CSV table of C-alpha atoms in Angstrom, one decimal:
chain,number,residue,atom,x,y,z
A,145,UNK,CA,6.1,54.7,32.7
A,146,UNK,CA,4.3,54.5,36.1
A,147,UNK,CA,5.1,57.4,37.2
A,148,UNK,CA,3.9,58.8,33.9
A,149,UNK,CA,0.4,57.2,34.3
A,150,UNK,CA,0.4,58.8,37.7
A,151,UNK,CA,0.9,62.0,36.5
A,152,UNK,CA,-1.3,61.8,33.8
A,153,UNK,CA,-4.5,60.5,36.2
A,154,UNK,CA,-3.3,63.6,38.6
A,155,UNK,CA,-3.5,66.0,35.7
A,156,UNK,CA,-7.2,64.5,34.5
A,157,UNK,CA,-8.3,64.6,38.2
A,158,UNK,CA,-7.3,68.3,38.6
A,159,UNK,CA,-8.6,69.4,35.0
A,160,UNK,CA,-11.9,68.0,36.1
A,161,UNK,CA,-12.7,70.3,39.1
A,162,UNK,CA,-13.6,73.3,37.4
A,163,UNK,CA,-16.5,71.8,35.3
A,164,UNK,CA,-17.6,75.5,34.4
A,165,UNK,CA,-15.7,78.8,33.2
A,166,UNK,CA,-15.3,79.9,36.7
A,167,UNK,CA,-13.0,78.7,39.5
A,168,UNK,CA,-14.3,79.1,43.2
A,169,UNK,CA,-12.7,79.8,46.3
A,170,UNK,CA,-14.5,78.9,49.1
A,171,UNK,CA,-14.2,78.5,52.6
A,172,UNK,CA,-15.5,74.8,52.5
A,173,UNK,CA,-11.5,73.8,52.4
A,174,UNK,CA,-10.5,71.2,54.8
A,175,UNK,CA,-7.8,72.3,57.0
A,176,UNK,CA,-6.6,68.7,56.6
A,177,UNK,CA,-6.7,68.6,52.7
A,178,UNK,CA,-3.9,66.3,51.4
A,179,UNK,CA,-4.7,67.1,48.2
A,180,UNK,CA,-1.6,65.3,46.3
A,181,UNK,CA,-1.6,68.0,43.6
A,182,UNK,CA,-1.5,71.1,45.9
A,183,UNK,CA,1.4,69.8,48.1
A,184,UNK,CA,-1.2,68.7,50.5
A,185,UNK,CA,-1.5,70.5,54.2
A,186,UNK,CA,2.2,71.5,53.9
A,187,UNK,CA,1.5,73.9,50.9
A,188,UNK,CA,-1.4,75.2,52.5
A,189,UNK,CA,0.7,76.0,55.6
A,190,UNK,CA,3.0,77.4,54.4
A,191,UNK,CA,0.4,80.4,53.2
A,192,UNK,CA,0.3,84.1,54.7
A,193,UNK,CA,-3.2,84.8,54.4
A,194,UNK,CA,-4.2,88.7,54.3
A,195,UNK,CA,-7.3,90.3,53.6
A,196,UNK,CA,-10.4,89.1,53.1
A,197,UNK,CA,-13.9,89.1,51.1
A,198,UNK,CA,-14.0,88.4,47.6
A,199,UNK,CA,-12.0,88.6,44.5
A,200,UNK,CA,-12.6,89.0,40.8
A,201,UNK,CA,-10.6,87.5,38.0
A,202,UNK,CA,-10.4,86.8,34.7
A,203,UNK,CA,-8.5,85.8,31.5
A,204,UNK,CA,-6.1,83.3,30.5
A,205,UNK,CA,-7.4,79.4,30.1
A,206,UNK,CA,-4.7,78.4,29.3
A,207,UNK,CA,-3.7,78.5,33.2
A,208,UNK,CA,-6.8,76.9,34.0
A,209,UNK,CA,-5.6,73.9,35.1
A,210,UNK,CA,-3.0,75.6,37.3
A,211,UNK,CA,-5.4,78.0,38.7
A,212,UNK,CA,-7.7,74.9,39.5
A,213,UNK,CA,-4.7,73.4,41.8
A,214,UNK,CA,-3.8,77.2,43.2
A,215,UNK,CA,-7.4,78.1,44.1
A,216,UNK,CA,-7.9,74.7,45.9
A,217,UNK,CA,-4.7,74.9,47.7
A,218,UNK,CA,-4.9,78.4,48.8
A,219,UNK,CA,-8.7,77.9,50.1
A,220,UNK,CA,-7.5,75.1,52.7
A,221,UNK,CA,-5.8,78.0,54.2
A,222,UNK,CA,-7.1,81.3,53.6
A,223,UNK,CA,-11.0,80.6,54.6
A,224,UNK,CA,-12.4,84.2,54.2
A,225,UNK,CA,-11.3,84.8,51.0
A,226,UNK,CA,-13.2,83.9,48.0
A,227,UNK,CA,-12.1,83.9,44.6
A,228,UNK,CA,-14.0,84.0,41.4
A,229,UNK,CA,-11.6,83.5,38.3
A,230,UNK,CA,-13.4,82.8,34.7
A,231,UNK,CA,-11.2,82.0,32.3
A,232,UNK,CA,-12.3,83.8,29.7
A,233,UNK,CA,-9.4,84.3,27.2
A,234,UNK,CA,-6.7,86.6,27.3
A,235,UNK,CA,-8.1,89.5,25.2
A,236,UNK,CA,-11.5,89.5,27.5
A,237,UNK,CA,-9.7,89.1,31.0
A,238,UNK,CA,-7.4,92.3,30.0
A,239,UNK,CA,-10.8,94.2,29.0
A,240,UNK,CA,-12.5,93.3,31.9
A,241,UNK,CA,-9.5,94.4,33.9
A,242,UNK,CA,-9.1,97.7,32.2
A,243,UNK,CA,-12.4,97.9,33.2
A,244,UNK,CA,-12.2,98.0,36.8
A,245,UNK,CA,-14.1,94.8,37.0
A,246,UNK,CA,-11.6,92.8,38.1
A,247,UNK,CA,-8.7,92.5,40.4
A,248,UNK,CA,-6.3,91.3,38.4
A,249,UNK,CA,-6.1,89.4,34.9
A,250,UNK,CA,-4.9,86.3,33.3
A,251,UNK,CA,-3.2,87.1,30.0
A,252,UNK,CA,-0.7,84.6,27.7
A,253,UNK,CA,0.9,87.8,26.1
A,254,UNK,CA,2.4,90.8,27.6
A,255,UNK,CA,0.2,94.1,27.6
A,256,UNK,CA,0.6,96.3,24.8
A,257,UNK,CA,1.4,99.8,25.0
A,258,UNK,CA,-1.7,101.4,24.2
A,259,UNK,CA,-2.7,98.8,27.0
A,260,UNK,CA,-0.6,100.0,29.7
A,261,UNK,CA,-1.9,103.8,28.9
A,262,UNK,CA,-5.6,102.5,29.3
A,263,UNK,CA,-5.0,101.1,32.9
A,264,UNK,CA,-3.2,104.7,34.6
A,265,UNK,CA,-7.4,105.0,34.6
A,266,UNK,CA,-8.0,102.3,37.1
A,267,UNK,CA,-4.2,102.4,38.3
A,268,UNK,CA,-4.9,105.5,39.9
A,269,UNK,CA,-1.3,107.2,40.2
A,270,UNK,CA,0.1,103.8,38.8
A,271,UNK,CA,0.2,101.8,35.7
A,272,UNK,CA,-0.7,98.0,34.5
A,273,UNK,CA,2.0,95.7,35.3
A,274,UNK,CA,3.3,92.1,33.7
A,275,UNK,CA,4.0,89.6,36.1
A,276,UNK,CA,5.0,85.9,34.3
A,277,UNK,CA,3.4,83.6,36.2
A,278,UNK,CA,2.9,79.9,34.1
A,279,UNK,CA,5.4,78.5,32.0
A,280,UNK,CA,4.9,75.6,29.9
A,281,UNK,CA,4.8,74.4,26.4
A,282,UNK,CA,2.2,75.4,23.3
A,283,UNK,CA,1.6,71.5,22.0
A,284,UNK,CA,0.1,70.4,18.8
A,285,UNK,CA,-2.3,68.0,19.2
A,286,UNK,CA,-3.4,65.7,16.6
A,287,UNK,CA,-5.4,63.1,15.6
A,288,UNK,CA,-4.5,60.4,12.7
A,289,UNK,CA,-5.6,57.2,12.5
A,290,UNK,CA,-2.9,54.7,12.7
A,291,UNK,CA,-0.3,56.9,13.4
A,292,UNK,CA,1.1,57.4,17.0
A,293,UNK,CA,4.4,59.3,16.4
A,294,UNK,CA,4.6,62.6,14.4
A,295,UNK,CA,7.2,65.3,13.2
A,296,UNK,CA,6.3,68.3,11.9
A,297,UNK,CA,8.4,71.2,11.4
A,298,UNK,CA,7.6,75.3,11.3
A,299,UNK,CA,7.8,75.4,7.5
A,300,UNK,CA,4.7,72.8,7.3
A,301,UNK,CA,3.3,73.8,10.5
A,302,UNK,CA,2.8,77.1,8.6
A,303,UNK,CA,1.5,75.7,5.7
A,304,UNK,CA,-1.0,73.2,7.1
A,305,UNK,CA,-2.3,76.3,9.6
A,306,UNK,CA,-2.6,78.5,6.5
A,307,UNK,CA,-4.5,75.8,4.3
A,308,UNK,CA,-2.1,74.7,2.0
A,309,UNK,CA,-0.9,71.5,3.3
A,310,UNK,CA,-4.4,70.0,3.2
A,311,UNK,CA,-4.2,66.4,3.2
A,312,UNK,CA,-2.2,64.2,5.8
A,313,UNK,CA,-0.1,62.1,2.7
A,314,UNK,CA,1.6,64.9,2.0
A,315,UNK,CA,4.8,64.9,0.7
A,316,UNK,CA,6.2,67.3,3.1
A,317,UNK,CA,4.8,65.7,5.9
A,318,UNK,CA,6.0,62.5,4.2
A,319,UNK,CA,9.6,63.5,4.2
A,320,UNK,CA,9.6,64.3,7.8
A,321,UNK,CA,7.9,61.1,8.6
A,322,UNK,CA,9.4,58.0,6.4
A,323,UNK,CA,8.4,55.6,8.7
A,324,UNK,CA,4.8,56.3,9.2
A,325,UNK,CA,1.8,55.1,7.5
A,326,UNK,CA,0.1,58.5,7.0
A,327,UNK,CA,-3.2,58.1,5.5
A,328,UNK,CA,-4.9,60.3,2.4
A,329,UNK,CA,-7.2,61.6,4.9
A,330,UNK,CA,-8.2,65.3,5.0
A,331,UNK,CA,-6.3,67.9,7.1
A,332,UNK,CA,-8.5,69.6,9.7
A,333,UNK,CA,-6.8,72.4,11.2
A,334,UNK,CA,-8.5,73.9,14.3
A,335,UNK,CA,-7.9,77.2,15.9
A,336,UNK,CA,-9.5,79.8,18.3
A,337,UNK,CA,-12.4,81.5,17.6
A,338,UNK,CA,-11.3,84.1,21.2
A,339,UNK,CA,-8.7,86.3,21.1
A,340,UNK,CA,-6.2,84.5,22.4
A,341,UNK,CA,-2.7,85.0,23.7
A,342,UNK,CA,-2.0,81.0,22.8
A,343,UNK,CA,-2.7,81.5,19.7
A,344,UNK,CA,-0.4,85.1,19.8
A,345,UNK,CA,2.3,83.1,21.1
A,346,UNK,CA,1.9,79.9,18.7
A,347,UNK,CA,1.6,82.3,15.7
A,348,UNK,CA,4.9,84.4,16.7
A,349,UNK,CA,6.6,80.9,16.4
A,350,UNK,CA,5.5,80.5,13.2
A,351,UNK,CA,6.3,84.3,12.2
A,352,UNK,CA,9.9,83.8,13.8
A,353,UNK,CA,10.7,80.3,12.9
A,354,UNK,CA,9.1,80.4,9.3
A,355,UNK,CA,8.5,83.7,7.6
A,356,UNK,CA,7.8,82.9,4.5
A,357,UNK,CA,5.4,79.7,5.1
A,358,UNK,CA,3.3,82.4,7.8
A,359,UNK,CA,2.9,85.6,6.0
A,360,UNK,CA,0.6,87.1,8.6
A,361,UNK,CA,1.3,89.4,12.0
A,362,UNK,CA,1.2,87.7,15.3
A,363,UNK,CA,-1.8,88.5,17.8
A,364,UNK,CA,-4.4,87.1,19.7
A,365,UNK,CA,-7.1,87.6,16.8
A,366,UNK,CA,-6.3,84.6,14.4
A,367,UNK,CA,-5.1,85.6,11.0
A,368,UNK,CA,-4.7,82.4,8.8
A,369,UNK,CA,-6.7,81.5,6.1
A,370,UNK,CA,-9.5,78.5,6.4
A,371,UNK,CA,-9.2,76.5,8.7
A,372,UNK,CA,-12.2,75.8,12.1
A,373,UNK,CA,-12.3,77.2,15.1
A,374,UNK,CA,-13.6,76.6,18.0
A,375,UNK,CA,-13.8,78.6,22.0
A,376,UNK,CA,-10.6,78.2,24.5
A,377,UNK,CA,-8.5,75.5,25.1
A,378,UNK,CA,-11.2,73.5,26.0
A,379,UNK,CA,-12.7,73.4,22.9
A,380,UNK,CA,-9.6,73.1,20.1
A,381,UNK,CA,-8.6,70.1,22.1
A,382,UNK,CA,-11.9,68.4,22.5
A,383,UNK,CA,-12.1,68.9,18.6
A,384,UNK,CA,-9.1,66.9,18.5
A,385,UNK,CA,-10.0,64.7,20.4
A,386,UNK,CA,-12.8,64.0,18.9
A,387,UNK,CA,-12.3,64.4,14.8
A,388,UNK,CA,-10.6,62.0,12.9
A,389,UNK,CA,-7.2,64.1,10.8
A,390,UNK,CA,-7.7,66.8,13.4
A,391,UNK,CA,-4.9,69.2,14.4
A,392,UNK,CA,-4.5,72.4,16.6
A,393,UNK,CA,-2.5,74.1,19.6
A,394,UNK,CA,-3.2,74.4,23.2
A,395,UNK,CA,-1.3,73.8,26.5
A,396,UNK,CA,0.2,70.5,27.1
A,397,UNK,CA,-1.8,70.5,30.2
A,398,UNK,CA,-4.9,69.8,28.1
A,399,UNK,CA,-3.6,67.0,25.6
A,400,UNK,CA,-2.2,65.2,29.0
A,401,UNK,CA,-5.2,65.6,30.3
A,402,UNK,CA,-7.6,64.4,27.2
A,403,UNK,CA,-4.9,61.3,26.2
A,404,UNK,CA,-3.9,63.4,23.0
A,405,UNK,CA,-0.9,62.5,20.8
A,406,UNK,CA,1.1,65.8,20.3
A,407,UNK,CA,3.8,66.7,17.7
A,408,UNK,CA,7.7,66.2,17.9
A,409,UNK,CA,9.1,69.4,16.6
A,410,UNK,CA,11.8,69.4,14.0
A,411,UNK,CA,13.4,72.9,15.1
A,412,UNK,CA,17.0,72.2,13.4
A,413,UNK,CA,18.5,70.7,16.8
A,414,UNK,CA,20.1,67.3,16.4
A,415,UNK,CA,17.2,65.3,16.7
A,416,UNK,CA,13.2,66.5,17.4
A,417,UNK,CA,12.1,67.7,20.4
A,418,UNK,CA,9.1,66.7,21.9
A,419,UNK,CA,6.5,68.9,24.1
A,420,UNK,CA,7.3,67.9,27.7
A,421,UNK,CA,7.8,70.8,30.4
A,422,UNK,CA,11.5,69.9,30.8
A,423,UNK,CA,12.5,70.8,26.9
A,424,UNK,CA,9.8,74.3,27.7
A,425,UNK,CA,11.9,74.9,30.4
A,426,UNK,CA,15.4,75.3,28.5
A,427,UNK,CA,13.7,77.4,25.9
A,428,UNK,CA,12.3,79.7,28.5
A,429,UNK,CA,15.5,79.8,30.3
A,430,UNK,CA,16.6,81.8,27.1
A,431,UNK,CA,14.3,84.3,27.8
A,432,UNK,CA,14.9,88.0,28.2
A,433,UNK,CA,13.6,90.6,30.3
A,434,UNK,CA,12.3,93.2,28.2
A,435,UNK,CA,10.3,95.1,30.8
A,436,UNK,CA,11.1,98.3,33.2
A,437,UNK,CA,10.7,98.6,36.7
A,438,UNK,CA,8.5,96.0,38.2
A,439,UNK,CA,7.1,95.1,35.4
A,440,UNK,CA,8.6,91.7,33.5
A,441,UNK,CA,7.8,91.1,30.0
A,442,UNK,CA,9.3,88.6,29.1
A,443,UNK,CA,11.0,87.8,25.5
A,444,UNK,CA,11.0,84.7,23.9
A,445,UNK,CA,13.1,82.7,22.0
A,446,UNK,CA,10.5,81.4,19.4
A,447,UNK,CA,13.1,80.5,16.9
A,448,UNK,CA,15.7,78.6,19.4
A,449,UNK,CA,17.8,75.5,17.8
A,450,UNK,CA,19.2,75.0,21.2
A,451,UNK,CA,19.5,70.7,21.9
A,452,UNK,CA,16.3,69.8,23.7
A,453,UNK,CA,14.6,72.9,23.6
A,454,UNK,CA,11.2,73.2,22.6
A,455,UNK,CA,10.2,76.6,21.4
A,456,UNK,CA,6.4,76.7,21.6
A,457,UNK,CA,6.0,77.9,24.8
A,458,UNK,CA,3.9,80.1,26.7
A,459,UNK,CA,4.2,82.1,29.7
A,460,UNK,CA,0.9,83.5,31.5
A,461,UNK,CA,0.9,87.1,33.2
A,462,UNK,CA,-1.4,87.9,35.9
A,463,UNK,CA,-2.0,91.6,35.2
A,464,UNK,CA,-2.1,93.8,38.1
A,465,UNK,CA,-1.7,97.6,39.1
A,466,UNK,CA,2.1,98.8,40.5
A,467,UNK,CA,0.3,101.5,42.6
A,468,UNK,CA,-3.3,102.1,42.4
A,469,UNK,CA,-5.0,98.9,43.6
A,470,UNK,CA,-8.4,99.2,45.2
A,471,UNK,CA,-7.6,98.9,49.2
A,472,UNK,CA,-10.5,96.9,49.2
A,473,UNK,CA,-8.8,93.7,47.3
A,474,UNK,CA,-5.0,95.1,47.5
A,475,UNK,CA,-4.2,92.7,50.8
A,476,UNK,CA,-5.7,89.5,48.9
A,477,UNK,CA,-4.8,90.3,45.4
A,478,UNK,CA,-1.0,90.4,46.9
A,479,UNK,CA,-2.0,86.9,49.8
A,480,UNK,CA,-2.7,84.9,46.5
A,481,UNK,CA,-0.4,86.3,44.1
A,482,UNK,CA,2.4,85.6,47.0
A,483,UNK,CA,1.3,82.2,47.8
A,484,UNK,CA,1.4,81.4,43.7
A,485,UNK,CA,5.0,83.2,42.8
A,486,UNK,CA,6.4,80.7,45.4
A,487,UNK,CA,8.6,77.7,45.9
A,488,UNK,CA,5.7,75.7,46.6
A,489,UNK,CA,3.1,77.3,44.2
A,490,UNK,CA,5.8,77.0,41.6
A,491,UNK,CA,7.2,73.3,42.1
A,492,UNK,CA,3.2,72.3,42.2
A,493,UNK,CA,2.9,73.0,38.4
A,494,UNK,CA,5.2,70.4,37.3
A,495,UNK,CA,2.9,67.5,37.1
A,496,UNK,CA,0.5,69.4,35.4
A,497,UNK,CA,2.4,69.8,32.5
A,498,UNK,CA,3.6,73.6,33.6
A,499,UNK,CA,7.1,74.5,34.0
A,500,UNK,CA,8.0,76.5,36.9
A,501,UNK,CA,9.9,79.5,36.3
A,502,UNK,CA,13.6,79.8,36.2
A,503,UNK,CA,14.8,80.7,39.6
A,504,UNK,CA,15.9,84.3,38.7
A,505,UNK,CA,12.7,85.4,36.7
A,506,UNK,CA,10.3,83.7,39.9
A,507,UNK,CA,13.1,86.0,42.5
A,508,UNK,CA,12.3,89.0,40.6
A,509,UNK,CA,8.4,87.8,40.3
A,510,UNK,CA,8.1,88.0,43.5
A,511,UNK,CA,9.9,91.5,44.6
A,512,UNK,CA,7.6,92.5,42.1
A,513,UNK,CA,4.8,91.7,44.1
A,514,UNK,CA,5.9,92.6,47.3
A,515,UNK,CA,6.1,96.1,46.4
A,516,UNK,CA,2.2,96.2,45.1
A,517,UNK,CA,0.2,99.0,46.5
């Protein structure tokens, strides 16, 4: 339990340093920074810096908190780089990118075909590339009075998302849940008002784990009927956190950081698996490679019934260009995304409530971005 206080204060202290959108790297780092989350000056030392001036990104928050550790860590050693990432959402960060605006993006789904044929225009002579970056599990947060423990499963999970499950007595929660006291309080289900790829990946769980219960497509846009919404991460969780019979989806990182109680899930295993990184980390182990070359899209098992394996998860790309990179940000693009892919940018994500990524995806990750030009 103590060290699971400890982890939890770490995680609040390094969710609070970007207090804005935007994540800067400056070259106000400490060359003594023992930052506990970053891996201290050992991390930073352990950096090949290249390059230098300023980079734009965007995308993803759901790797917020991650990029909030990275940036830190990477500015105690590379001083003449600066950094500007905005975490936007996935769907804006990709625009932005296939733009030219940016050097590389932040995106919780892969890139779509049509995607990948936008960016040969800024790739010039290459092509967008996926390259997983943050692992970790999709919770469900909630928020009901008097009760502390909760299983849901993808059947009601649909069902309360797509408004009908509407109050927190009922019977199909009840069944799952004989020993609580659940209350006749009214459901309020919260999702994003962004595109998101959180919300693509917690709505392709639904779609693969309960069909009939979630009748719409996966995507980032959000497809269920009723239902609030609200911007980002940030925002469904502080709705949570905040409104009594509240329930909605974001990173673990965020109900660890906000004290919020998250949902066991009742995938068909032997017993319910709760959201920790460990049980994301055997359901991402699953995964399959489905991209070519050096690019890595990754599928996931949604509908896993593996023993301890929890099959919300998420895995965040950074988008960037095989070939075709401007030579202006090419050496620092490839500096930070080096530093990130590594042992040590890797192994710092744990106690944020990321999982690393399995040793052979983070092997490939990183010949992937070797070979950027």
């Amino acid at each position: 339990m103590k060290l699971q206080r400890k982890n939890r204060l770490r995680a609040i202290t390094a969710g609070a340093l970007a207090v804005s959108g935007v994540l800067v790297l400056t070259a106000c780092g400490s060359d003594n920074n023992n930052d506990s989350g970053g891996g201290g000056s050992k991390a930073a030392s352990n950096i090949k810096c290249d390059g230098k001036g300023q980079l734009l990104a965007s995308g993803s928050s759901a790797q917020k908190n991650a990029m909030d550790l990275w940036i830190k860590t990477y500015g105690a050693a590379c001083k003449d780089t600066k950094l500007n990432y905005k975490a936007t959402g996935s769907g804006a960060g990709i625009q932005e990118f296939l733009q030219g605006k940016t050097a590389f993006a932040g995106s919780d789904s892969a890139l779509k075909p049509e995607e990948v044929k936008s960016s040969e225009k800024i790739c010039k002579g290459g092509k967008a590339i996926d390259l997983p970056m943050v692992g970790g599990p999709i919770a469900v947060g909630f928020n009901v009075p008097g009760v502390d423990k909760l299983t849901l499963n993808a059947d009601v999970l649909g069902k309360i998302f797509n408004s009908e499950i509407k109050k927190w007595d009922d019977p199909a929660i009840k069944a799952l849940n004989k020993d609580a006291k659940l209350p006749s309080l009214k459901i309020q289900a919260f999702h994003r008002s962004d595109e998101s790829g959180t919300t693509d990946n917690f709505t392709k769980y639904l779609k693969a784990a309960a069909p009939k219960a979630w009748p719409h497509e996966p995507g980032k846009a959000w497809e269920g009927k009723g239902g609030q919404s609200a911007d980002g991460s940030s925002g469904v969780s502080s709705q949570v956190k905040q409104v009594s019979g509240a329930i909605s989806y974001f990173e673990l990182s965020y109900a660890t950081a906000n004290s919020i109680k998250t949902v066991d899930l009742d995938t068909g295993a032997s017993a319910p698996v709760q959201a920790t990184v460990e049980n994301a980390s055997k359901a991402i182990s699953e995964a399959k490679i489905k991209g070519t070359g050096s690019d890595l899209a990754l599928d996931l098992a949604y509908d896993t019934k593996a023993d301890g394996a929890y099959p919300i998860t998420l895995v965040t790309y950074e988008i960037a260009c095989d070939k075709g990179n401007k030579a202006s940000t090419l050496a620092p693009t490839k500096s930070f995304l080096t530093y990130i892919a590594s042992e040590d940018g890797q192994t710092s994500l744990k106690e944020l409530g990321y999982a690393p990524l399995p040793t052979e995806i983070a092997n490939k990750v990183r010949e992937s971005v070797k070979s950027l030009s």
